[in-house]
Amino acid sequence: MKHILITITCFLTFSTISLSQSKLTKYEKVKVHIIDLETSCCDAWKNKNSEWFQTNTTEEFISINSNGISTKSEVIESIHDCDLKRVNLEDIEFVRIQDEEVIMTYIANQEGYCSKKKLTSKLRVRVNYVKHDNKWLRDLHIVLPSKD
């Protein structure tokens, strides 16, 4: 009887550890995927690839910045007015709100022009991704000048 109790205890302990490790692994996979998506978004903007935004944003997507609020179609139209030389992401924070929604914040360091106006070189960005039909899509993008 004592042997059975020890076996059951060990089984439950290892099962709990295994489940928490697989959950962590799933979380980390989502985090890496979202960071890769956001990096490819920056590359798409730099390369004026409007197809990326058509494919990787929700129909309800909005972007909020110092110029106001833009819809998905307005963002897609504005890509060609920009000449982005460089952008990199740092200080990335990631929060999984629920299984199908995440928020990521980061500092974007950039160099370039939009509508012949020099871009703010350092920005605080907040982006919301949601999962639709088993695919992660950008749903909300908020950009503020960084206070640093």
Coordinates of C-alpha atoms in Angstrom, one line a residue:
M1 CA 0.0 0.0 0.0
K2 CA 2.8 2.4 0.9
H3 CA 4.5 1.6 -2.4
I4 CA 1.2 2.5 -4.3
L5 CA 0.9 5.8 -2.5
I6 CA 4.5 6.8 -3.3
T7 CA 3.9 5.8 -7.0
I8 CA 0.7 7.9 -7.2
T9 CA 2.4 10.9 -5.5
C10 CA 5.4 10.7 -7.9
F11 CA 3.0 10.4 -10.9
L12 CA 1.0 13.5 -9.8
T13 CA 4.1 15.5 -9.1
F14 CA 5.7 14.7 -12.5
S15 CA 2.4 15.2 -14.3
T16 CA 2.0 18.7 -12.8
I17 CA 5.6 19.6 -13.7
S18 CA 5.1 18.3 -17.2
L19 CA 1.8 20.2 -17.7
S20 CA 3.3 23.5 -16.5
Q21 CA 6.3 23.1 -18.7
S22 CA 4.2 22.4 -21.8
K23 CA 2.1 25.5 -20.9
L24 CA 5.2 27.6 -20.6
T25 CA 6.5 26.3 -23.9
K26 CA 3.2 27.2 -25.6
Y27 CA 3.4 30.7 -24.1
E28 CA 7.0 31.1 -25.2
K29 CA 6.1 29.9 -28.7
V30 CA 3.4 32.4 -29.0
K31 CA 5.7 35.2 -27.7
V32 CA 8.4 34.4 -30.2
H33 CA 5.8 34.2 -33.0
I34 CA 4.2 37.6 -32.2
I35 CA 7.7 39.2 -31.9
D36 CA 8.5 37.7 -35.3
L37 CA 5.2 39.1 -36.7
E38 CA 5.9 42.5 -35.4
T39 CA 9.4 42.5 -36.8
S40 CA 8.1 41.5 -40.2
C41 CA 5.5 44.3 -39.9
C42 CA 8.4 46.8 -39.5
D43 CA 10.1 45.3 -42.5
A44 CA 6.9 45.4 -44.5
W45 CA 6.5 49.1 -43.7
K46 CA 10.2 49.8 -44.6
N47 CA 9.8 47.9 -47.9
K48 CA 6.4 49.5 -48.6
N49 CA 4.8 46.0 -48.7
S50 CA 1.1 46.8 -48.3
E51 CA 0.2 43.2 -48.9
W52 CA 1.6 42.3 -45.5
F53 CA -0.9 44.7 -43.8
Q54 CA -3.8 43.4 -45.9
T55 CA -3.0 39.8 -44.8
N56 CA -1.9 40.3 -41.2
T57 CA -4.4 42.8 -39.8
T58 CA -8.0 42.3 -38.8
E59 CA -10.7 44.0 -40.8
E60 CA -11.4 46.2 -37.7
F61 CA -7.7 47.2 -37.3
I62 CA -7.0 50.7 -36.2
S63 CA -3.8 52.6 -35.6
I64 CA -3.6 55.5 -33.2
N65 CA -0.8 58.1 -33.3
S66 CA -0.1 61.8 -33.1
N67 CA -1.9 62.3 -36.5
G68 CA -5.1 60.7 -35.2
I69 CA -6.9 57.4 -35.8
S70 CA -6.4 55.4 -39.0
T71 CA -8.3 52.5 -40.3
K72 CA -6.8 49.4 -42.0
S73 CA -7.3 50.9 -45.5
E74 CA -5.9 54.3 -44.5
V75 CA -2.8 52.6 -43.1
I76 CA -2.3 50.6 -46.3
E77 CA -2.7 53.7 -48.4
S78 CA -0.2 55.7 -46.3
I79 CA 2.6 53.2 -46.6
H80 CA 3.8 54.5 -49.9
D81 CA 4.2 58.1 -48.5
C82 CA 6.9 56.9 -46.1
D83 CA 10.6 56.3 -46.6
L84 CA 11.8 54.3 -43.6
K85 CA 15.6 53.9 -43.5
R86 CA 15.9 52.0 -40.2
V87 CA 13.8 50.6 -37.4
N88 CA 14.6 48.4 -34.5
L89 CA 12.6 47.1 -31.5
E90 CA 13.9 47.1 -27.9
D91 CA 12.5 46.8 -24.3
I92 CA 9.9 44.3 -25.5
E93 CA 7.2 43.5 -23.0
F94 CA 4.6 40.8 -23.7
V95 CA 1.4 39.9 -21.9
R96 CA -1.0 37.2 -22.9
I97 CA -4.5 38.5 -22.0
Q98 CA -6.2 35.2 -22.9
D99 CA -5.6 32.3 -25.2
E100 CA -6.4 34.3 -28.3
E101 CA -5.3 37.8 -27.4
V102 CA -1.9 39.3 -26.5
I103 CA -0.5 42.8 -26.0
M104 CA 3.0 43.7 -26.7
T105 CA 4.8 47.0 -25.9
Y106 CA 8.2 48.1 -27.0
I107 CA 10.4 51.0 -27.9
A108 CA 10.9 51.6 -31.6
N109 CA 14.0 53.4 -32.7
Q110 CA 13.5 54.6 -36.3
E111 CA 14.9 56.9 -38.9
G112 CA 13.0 58.1 -41.9
Y113 CA 10.3 60.4 -43.4
C114 CA 6.5 60.2 -44.0
S115 CA 5.0 62.9 -46.3
K116 CA 8.4 64.5 -46.3
K117 CA 8.2 65.0 -42.5
K118 CA 11.0 63.6 -40.4
L119 CA 9.8 60.7 -38.2
T120 CA 10.1 60.9 -34.4
S121 CA 13.2 58.9 -33.7
K122 CA 12.1 57.1 -30.5
L123 CA 8.6 55.8 -30.0
R124 CA 6.7 53.8 -27.3
V125 CA 4.5 51.3 -29.2
R126 CA 1.6 49.2 -28.0
V127 CA 0.2 46.5 -30.3
N128 CA -2.7 44.1 -29.8
Y129 CA -2.8 40.8 -31.6
V130 CA -5.8 38.5 -31.7
K131 CA -6.2 35.0 -33.1
H132 CA -8.7 34.6 -35.9
D133 CA -9.2 31.3 -37.7
N134 CA -6.0 29.9 -36.1
K135 CA -3.9 32.9 -37.3
W136 CA -2.5 35.8 -35.2
L137 CA -3.5 39.2 -36.6
R138 CA -2.8 42.8 -35.6
D139 CA -5.9 44.4 -34.2
L140 CA -4.8 47.7 -32.6
H141 CA -1.6 49.7 -32.9
I142 CA -0.9 52.7 -30.6
V143 CA 2.2 54.9 -31.0
L144 CA 3.3 57.6 -28.7
P145 CA 6.6 59.6 -28.6
S146 CA 8.9 58.1 -26.0
K147 CA 9.7 60.3 -22.9
D148 CA 13.2 58.9 -22.7

